[in-house]
Short mmCIF file of C-alpha atoms in Angstrom, two decimals:
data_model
loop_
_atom_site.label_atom_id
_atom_site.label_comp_id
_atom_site.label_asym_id
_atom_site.label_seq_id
_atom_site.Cartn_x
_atom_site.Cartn_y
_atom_site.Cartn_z
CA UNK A 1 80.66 -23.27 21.16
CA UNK A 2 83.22 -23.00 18.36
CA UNK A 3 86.79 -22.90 18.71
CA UNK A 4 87.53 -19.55 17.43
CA UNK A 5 85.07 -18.34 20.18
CA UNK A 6 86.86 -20.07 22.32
CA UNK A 7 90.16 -18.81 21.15
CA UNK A 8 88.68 -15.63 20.79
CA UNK A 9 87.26 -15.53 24.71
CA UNK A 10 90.55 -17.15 25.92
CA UNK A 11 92.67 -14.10 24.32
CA UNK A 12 90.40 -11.68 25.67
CA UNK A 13 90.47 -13.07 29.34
CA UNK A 14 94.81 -12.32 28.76
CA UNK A 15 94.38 -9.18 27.60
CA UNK A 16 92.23 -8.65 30.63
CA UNK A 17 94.97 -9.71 32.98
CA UNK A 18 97.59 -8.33 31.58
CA UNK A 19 96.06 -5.03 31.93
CA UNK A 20 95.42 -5.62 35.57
CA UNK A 21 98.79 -7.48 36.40
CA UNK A 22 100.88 -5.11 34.31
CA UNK A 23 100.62 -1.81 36.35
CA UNK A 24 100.77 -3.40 38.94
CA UNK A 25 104.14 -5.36 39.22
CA UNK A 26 105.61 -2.05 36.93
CA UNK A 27 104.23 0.18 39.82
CA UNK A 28 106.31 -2.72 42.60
CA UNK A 29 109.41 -2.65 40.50
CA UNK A 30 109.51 1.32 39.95
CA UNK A 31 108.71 1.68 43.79
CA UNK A 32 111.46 -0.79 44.93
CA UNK A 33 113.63 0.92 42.44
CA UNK A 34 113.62 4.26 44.21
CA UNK A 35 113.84 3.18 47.37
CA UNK A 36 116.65 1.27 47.19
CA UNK A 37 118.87 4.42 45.84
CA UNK A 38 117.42 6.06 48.76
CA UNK A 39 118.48 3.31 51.17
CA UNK A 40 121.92 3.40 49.42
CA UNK A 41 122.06 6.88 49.99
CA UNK A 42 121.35 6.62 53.80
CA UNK A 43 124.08 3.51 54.18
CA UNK A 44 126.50 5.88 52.57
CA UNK A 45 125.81 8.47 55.02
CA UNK A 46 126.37 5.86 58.03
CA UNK A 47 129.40 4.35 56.82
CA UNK A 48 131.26 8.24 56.43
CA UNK A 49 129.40 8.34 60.15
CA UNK A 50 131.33 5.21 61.53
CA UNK A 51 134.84 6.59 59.23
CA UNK A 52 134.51 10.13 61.37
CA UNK A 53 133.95 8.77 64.28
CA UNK A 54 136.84 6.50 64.21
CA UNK A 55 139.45 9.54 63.02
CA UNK A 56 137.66 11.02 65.92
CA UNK A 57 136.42 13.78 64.35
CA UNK A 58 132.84 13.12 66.08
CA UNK A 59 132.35 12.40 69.57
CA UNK A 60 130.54 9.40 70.61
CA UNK A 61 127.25 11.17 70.92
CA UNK A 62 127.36 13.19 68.21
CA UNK A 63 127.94 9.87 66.10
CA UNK A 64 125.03 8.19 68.17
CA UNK A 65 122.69 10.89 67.49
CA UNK A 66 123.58 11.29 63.56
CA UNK A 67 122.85 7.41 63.52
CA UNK A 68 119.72 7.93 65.33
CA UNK A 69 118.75 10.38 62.57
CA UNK A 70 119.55 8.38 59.84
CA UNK A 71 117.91 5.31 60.93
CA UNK A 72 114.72 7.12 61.45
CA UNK A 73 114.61 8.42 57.61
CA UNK A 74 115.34 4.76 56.95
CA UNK A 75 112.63 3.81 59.08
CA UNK A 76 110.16 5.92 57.09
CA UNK A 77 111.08 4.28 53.84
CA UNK A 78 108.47 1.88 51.67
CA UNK A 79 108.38 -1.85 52.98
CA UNK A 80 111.18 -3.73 50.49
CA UNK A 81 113.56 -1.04 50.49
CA UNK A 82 116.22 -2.96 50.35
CA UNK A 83 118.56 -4.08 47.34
CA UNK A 84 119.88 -7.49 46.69
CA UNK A 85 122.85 -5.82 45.89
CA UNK A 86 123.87 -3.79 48.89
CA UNK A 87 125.59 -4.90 51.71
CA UNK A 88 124.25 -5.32 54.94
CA UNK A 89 124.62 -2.32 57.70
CA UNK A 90 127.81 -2.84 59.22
CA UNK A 91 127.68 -1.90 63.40
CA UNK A 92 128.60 1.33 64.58
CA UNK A 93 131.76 1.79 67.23
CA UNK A 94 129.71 4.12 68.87
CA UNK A 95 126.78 2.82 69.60
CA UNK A 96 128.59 -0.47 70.73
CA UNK A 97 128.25 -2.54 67.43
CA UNK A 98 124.62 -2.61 67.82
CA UNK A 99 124.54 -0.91 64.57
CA UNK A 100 121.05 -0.91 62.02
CA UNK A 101 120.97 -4.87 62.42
CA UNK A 102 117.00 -4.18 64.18
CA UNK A 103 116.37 -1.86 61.75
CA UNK A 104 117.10 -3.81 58.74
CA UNK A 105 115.42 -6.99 60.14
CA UNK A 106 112.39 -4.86 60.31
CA UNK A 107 113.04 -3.93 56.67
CA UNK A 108 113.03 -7.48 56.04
CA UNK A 109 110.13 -8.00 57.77
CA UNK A 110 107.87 -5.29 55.69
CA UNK A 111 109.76 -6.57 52.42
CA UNK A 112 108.22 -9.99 52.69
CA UNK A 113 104.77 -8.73 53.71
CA UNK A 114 105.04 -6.78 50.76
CA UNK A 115 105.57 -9.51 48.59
CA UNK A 116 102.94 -11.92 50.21
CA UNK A 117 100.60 -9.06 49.41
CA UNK A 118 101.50 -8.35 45.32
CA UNK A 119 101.42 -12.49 45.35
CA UNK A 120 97.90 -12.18 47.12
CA UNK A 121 96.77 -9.84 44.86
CA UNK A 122 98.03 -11.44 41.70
CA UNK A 123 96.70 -14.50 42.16
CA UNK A 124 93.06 -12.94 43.06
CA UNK A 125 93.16 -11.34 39.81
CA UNK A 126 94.16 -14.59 37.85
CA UNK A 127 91.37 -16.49 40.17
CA UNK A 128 88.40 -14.29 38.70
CA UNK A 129 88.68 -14.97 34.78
CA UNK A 130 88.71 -18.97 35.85
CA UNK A 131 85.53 -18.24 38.23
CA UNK A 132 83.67 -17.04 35.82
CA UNK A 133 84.65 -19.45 33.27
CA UNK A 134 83.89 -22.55 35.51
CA UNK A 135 80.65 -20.57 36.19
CA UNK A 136 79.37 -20.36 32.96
CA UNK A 137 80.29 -23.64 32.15
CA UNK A 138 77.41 -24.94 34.99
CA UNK A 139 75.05 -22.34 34.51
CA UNK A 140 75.31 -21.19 30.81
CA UNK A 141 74.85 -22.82 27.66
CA UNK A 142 78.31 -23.52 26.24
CA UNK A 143 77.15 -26.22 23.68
CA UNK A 144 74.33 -23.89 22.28
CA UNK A 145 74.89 -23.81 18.29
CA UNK A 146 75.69 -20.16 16.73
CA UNK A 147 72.91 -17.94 15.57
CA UNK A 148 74.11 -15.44 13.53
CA UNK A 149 71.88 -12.63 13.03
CA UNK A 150 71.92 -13.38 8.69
CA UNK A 151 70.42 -16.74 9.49
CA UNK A 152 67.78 -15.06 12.55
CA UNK A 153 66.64 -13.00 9.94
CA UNK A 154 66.07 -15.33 7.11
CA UNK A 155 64.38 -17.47 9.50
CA UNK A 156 61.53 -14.31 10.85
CA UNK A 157 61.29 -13.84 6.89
CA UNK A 158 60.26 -17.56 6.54
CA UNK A 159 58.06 -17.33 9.66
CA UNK A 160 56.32 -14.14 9.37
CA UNK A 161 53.80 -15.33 6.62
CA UNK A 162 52.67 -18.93 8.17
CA UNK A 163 49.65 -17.19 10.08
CA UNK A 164 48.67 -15.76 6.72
CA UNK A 165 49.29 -18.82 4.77
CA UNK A 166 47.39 -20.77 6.68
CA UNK A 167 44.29 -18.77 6.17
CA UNK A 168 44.41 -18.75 3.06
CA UNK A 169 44.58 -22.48 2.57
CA UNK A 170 41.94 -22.59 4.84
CA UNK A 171 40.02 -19.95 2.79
CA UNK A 172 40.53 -22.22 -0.62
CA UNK A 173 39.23 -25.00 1.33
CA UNK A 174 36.47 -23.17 2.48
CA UNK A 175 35.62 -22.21 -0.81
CA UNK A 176 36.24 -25.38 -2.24
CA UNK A 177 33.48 -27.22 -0.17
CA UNK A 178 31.12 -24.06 -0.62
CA UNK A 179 31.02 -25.22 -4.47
CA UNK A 180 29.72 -28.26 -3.54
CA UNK A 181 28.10 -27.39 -0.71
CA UNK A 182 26.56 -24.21 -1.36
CA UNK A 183 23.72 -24.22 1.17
CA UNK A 184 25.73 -24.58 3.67
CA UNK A 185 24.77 -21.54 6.13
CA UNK A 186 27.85 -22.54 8.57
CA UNK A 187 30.52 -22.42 5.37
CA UNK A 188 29.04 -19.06 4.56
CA UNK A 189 29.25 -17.18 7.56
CA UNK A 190 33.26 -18.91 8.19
CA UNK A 191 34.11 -17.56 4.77
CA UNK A 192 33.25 -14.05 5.90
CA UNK A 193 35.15 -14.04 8.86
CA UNK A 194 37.88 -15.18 7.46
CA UNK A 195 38.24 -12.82 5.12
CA UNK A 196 37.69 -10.02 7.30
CA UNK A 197 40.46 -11.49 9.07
CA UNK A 198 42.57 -11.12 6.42
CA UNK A 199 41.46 -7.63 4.90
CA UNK A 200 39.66 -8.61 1.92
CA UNK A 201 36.52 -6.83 2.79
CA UNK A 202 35.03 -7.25 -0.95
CA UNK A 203 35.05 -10.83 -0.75
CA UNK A 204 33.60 -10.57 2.62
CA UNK A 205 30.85 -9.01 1.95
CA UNK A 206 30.06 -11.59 -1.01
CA UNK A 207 30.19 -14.13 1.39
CA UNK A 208 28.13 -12.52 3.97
CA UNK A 209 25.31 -11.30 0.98
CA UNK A 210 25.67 -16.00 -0.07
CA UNK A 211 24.63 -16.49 4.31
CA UNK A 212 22.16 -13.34 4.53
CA UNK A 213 20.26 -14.76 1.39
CA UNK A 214 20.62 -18.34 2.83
CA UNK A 215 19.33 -17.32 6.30
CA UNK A 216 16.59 -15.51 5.27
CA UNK A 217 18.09 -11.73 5.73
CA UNK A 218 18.47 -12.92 9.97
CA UNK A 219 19.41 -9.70 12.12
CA UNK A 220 22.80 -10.67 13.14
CA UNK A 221 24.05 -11.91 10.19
CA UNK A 222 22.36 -8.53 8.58
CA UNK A 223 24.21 -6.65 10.56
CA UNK A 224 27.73 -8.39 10.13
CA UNK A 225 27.09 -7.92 6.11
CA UNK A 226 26.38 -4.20 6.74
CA UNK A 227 29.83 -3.94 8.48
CA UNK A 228 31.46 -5.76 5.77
CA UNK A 229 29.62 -3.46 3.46
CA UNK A 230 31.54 -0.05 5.43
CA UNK A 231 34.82 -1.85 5.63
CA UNK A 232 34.49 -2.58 1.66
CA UNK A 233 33.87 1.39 1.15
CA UNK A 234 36.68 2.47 3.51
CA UNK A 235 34.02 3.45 6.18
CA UNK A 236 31.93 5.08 4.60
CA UNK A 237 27.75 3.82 5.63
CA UNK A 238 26.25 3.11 1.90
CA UNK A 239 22.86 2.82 1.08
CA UNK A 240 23.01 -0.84 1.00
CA UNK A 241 24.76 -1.09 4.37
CA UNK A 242 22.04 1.46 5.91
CA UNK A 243 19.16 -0.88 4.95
CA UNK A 244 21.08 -3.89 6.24
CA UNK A 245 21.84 -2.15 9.58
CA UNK A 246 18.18 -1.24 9.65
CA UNK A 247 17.21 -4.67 9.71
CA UNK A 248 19.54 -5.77 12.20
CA UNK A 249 17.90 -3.74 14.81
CA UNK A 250 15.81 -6.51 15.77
CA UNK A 251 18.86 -8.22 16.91
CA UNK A 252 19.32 -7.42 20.48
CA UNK A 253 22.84 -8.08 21.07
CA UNK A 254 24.49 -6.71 17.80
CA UNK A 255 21.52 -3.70 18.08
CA UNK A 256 24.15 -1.06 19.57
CA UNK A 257 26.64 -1.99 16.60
CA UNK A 258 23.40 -1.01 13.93
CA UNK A 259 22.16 1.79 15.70
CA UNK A 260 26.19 3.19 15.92
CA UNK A 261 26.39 3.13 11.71
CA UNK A 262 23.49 4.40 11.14
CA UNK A 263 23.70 7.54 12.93
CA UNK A 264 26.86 7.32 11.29
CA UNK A 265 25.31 7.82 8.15
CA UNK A 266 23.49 10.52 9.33
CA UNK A 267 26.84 12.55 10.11
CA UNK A 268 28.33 11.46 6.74
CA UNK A 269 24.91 12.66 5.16
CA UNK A 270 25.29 16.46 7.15
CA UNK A 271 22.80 15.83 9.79
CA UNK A 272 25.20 16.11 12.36
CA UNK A 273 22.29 17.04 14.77
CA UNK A 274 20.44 13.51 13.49
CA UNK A 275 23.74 11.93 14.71
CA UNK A 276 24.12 13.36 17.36
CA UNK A 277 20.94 12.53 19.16
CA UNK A 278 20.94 8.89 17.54
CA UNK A 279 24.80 8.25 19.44
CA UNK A 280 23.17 10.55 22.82
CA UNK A 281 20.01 7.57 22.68
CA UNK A 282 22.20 4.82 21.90
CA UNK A 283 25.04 5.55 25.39
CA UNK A 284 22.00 6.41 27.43
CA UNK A 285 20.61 2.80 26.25
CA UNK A 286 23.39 1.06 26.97
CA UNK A 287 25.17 -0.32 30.01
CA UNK A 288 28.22 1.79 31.30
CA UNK A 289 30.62 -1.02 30.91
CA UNK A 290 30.07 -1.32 27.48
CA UNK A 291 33.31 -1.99 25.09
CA UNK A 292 31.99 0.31 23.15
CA UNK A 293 30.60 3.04 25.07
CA UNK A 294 33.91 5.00 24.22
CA UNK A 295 33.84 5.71 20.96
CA UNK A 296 30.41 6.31 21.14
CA UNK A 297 31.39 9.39 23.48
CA UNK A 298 34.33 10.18 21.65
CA UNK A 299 31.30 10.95 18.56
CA UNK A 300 29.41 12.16 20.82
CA UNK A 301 31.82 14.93 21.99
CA UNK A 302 32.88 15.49 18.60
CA UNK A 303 29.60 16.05 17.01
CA UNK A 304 28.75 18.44 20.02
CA UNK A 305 31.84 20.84 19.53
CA UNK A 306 30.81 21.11 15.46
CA UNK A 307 27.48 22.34 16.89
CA UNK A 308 28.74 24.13 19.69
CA UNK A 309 25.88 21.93 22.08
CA UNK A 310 27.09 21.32 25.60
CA UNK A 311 27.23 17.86 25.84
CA UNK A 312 26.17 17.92 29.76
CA UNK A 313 23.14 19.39 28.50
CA UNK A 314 22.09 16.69 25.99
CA UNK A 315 18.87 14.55 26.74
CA UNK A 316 18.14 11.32 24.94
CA UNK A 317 14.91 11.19 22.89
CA UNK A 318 13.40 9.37 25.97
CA UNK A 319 13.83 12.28 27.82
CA UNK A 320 16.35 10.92 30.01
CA UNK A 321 19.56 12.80 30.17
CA UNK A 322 22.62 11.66 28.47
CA UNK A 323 25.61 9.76 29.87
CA UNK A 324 27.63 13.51 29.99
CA UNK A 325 24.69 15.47 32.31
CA UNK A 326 23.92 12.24 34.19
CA UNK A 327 27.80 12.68 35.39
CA UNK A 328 27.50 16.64 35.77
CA UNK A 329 24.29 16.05 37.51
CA UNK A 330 26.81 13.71 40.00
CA UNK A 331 29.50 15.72 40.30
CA UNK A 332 27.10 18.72 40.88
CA UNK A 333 25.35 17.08 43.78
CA UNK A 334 27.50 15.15 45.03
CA UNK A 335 27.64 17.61 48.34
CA UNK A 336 24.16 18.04 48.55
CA UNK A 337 22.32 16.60 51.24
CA UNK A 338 21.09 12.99 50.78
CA UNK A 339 17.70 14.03 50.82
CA UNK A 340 17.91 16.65 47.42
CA UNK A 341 19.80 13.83 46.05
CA UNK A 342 16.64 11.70 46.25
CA UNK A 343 14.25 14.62 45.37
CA UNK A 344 16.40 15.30 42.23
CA UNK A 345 16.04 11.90 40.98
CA UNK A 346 12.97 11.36 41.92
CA UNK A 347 12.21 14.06 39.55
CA UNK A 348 14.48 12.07 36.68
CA UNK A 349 12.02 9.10 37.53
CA UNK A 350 9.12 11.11 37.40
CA UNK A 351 9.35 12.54 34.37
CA UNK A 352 10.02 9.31 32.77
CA UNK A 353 6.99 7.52 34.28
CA UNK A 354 5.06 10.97 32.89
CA UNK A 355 6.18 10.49 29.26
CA UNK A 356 5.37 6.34 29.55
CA UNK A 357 1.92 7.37 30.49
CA UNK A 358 1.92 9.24 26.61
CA UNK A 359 4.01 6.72 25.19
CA UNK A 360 3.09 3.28 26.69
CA UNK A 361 4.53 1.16 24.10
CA UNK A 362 8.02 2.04 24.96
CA UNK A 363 9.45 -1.41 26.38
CA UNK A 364 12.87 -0.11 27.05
CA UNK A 365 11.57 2.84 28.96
CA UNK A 366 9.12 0.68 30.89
CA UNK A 367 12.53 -1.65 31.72
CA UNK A 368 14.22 1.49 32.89
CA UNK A 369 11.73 2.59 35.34
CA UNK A 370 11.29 -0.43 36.77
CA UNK A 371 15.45 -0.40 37.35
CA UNK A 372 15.11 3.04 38.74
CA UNK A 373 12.04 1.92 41.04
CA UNK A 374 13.90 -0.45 42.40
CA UNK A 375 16.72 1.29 43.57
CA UNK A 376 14.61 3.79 44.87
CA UNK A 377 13.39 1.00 46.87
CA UNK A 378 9.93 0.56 45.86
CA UNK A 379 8.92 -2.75 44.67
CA UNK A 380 5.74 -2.13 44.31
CA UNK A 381 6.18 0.66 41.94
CA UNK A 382 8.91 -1.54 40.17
CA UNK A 383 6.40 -4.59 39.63
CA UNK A 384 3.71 -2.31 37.63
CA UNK A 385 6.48 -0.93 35.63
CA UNK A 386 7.79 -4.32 34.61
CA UNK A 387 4.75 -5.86 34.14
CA UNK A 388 3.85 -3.04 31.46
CA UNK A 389 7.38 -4.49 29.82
CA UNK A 390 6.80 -8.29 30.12
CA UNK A 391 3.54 -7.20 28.56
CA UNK A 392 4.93 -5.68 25.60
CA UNK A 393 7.51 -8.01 25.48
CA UNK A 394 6.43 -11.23 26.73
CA UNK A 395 9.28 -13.60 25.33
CA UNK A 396 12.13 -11.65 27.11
CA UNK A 397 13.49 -14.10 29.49
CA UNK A 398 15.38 -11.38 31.02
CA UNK A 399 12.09 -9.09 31.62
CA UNK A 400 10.05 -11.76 33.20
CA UNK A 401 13.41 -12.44 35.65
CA UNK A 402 13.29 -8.62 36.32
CA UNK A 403 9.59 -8.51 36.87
CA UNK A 404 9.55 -11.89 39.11
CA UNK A 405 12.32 -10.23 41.42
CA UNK A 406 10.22 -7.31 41.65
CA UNK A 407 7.30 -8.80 42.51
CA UNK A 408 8.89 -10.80 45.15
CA UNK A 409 9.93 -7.48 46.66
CA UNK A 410 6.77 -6.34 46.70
CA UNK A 411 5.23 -9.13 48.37
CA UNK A 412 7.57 -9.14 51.05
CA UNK A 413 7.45 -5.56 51.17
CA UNK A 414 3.62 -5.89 51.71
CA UNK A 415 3.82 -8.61 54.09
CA UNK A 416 5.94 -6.80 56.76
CA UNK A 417 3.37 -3.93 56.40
CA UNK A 418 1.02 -5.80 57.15
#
């Protein structure tokens, strides 16, 4: 801390208390001042008392009750009445010399309380300032250096680029080892994403074209250089990025992303009905905890109110309904009796199975009537369907795991009939 904080603290804290002690002992001084006039007054008043009585112009009780009177206004003055300066109450010849002596002990008496109470109360209010100080002096942080806000703000400025500059050492070294390297697949596909990272979409799509070339045009790096290609053109899908999204369909994991732009491209083309139905196939394909499920709704709705379609009453191209009617169809039924519930998807499952029987070389759809089959509760129905998939698809790990499950069903299923 430095010492004109300090000095600068230690002022305030006696401003502080001066406000609060102030008032307070001005407020005790103008109180005690009017009282004691009053008191004055009233000792006045007994003293002509006592001088009447003793010309005997009052009677004994007549001076006994004009005492009586005047001690009880005394009485009902503030506690420290009382000057310095006045003399004590002198004792009355008719009320035997007794006099006000009780009365101004008990004047005494509330005068000191008085006192012991401003004194109190004074030294509360000089206690807290000290409190706090020897409180922040164990809790805060008096020896923390000064940060004025100049020097917080030069430092952000210095600090706000080291993210930035980082990459882009990292991108010269990058490039630097891809001149001597350059068949170096792994370099390639860095290079890319870190210039994505950093916005320069051009030179990202140079460096994905250098690991598409290099990996022999694979789907998922295809389909990475396609993206590139729509960042590069501010989002628009151009020819080149529609043939590289077209080959990344045989990537099954970055599939959705291809089959997204390129009904993108449709819409950008004016087939917004082309669009439409590609983004209806693709959410009715996909899982319903997909990231990006969303937007593909969000198009979805969008390219539906330009045609003035429904969206509840879209079907994909498998003849499946989309994501929209399968939740109308749920919310419609969902008081129906469990038995129309079955019967209605039972004729969903049935008119998929119909249009596999026309189109057998439809993996997916095979895949998704075994799914259904299966939580209809019949294996056996479930097995036949998946074994049509493995079938097609005989290196799909994830088929044969479907189909083996199924097939255990079955058996067991069979068993207990038996």
């Amino acid at each position: 801390m430095s010492i004109g904080l300090a000095v600068a603290l230690i002022g305030l804290t006696c401003l502080a208390l001066a406000i609060l002690l102030v008032p307070l002992l001005m407020r005790r001084h103008a109180a005690a001042s009017r009282e004691s006039y009053n008191l004055a007054v009233y000792r006045d008043q007994l003293a002509e008392i006592d001088r009447d009585a003793a010309r005997g112009l009052l009677n004994p009780e007549q001076a006994e009750a004009a005492h009586a009177e005047i001690g009880r206004r005394i009485l009902a003055l503030q506690p420290g009445a009382a000057s310095p300066h006045m003399p004590p109450p002198q004792p009355s010849p008719a009320n035997g010399g007794r006099g006000l002596q009780g009365i101004a002990g008990g004047e005494t008496a509330r005068d000191g309380g008085a006192r012991r109470g401003l004194v109190a109360a004074a030294v509360c209010v000089l206690a807290v300032p000290f409190a706090a100080w020897l409180l922040y002096a164990r809790l805060g942080s008096p020896a923390l250096p000064d940060q004025p806000f100049a020097e917080r703000a030069t430092a952000a400025k210095a600090t706000a680029g080291i993210e930035h500059i980082d990459l882009g050492e990292a991108v010269a070294k990058i490039a630097a080892h891809l001149k001597e390297h350059p068949d170096d697949l792994r370099g390639w596909l860095l290079l890319g994403r870190t210039e994505l990272s950093l916005g320069r979409y051009a030179e990202a799509v140079d460096a994905y074209r250098h690991a598409a070339d290099l990996s022999g045009h694979r789907a998922d790096i295809m389909g990475d250089w396609g993206e590139a290609q729509v960042l590069a053109a501010d989002g628009t899908v151009t020819p080149a990025a529609r043939e590289a999204f077209e080959a990344a369909l045989g990537d099954k994991e970055s599939a959705p992303r291809s089959r997204y732009y390129l009904a993108l491209a449709k819409s950008q083309q004016g087939d917004t009905q082309g669009a439409l139905q590609g983004w209806v196939d693709l959410a009715a394909d996909g899982p319903a905890d997909a990231e990006w499920l969303p937007l593909v709704q969000q198009r979805i709705a969008e390219a539906a109110a330009k045609l003035g379609v429904d969206p509840a009453s879209l079907k994909s191209s498998s003849g499946m309904p989309s994501q929209a009617a399968v939740a109308a169809a749920a919310q419609a039924t969902a008081a129906a009796a469990p038995e129309k519930r079955r019967a209605m998807i039972l004729a969903m499952v049935g008119n998929l199975a119909a249009r596999l029987e026309k189109q057998p070389d439809d993996v997916e759809g095979w895949a998704r009537l075994g799914r259904s089959y299966m939580v209809l509760n019949e294996p056996q129905k479930a097995r036949d369907a998946y074994a049509h998939a493995v079938k097609l698809k005989p290196d799909d790990a994830a088929l044969k795991e479907a189909f083996e499950a199924a097939q255990s069903a079955a058996a067991k299923t069979e068993g207990g009939a038996q």
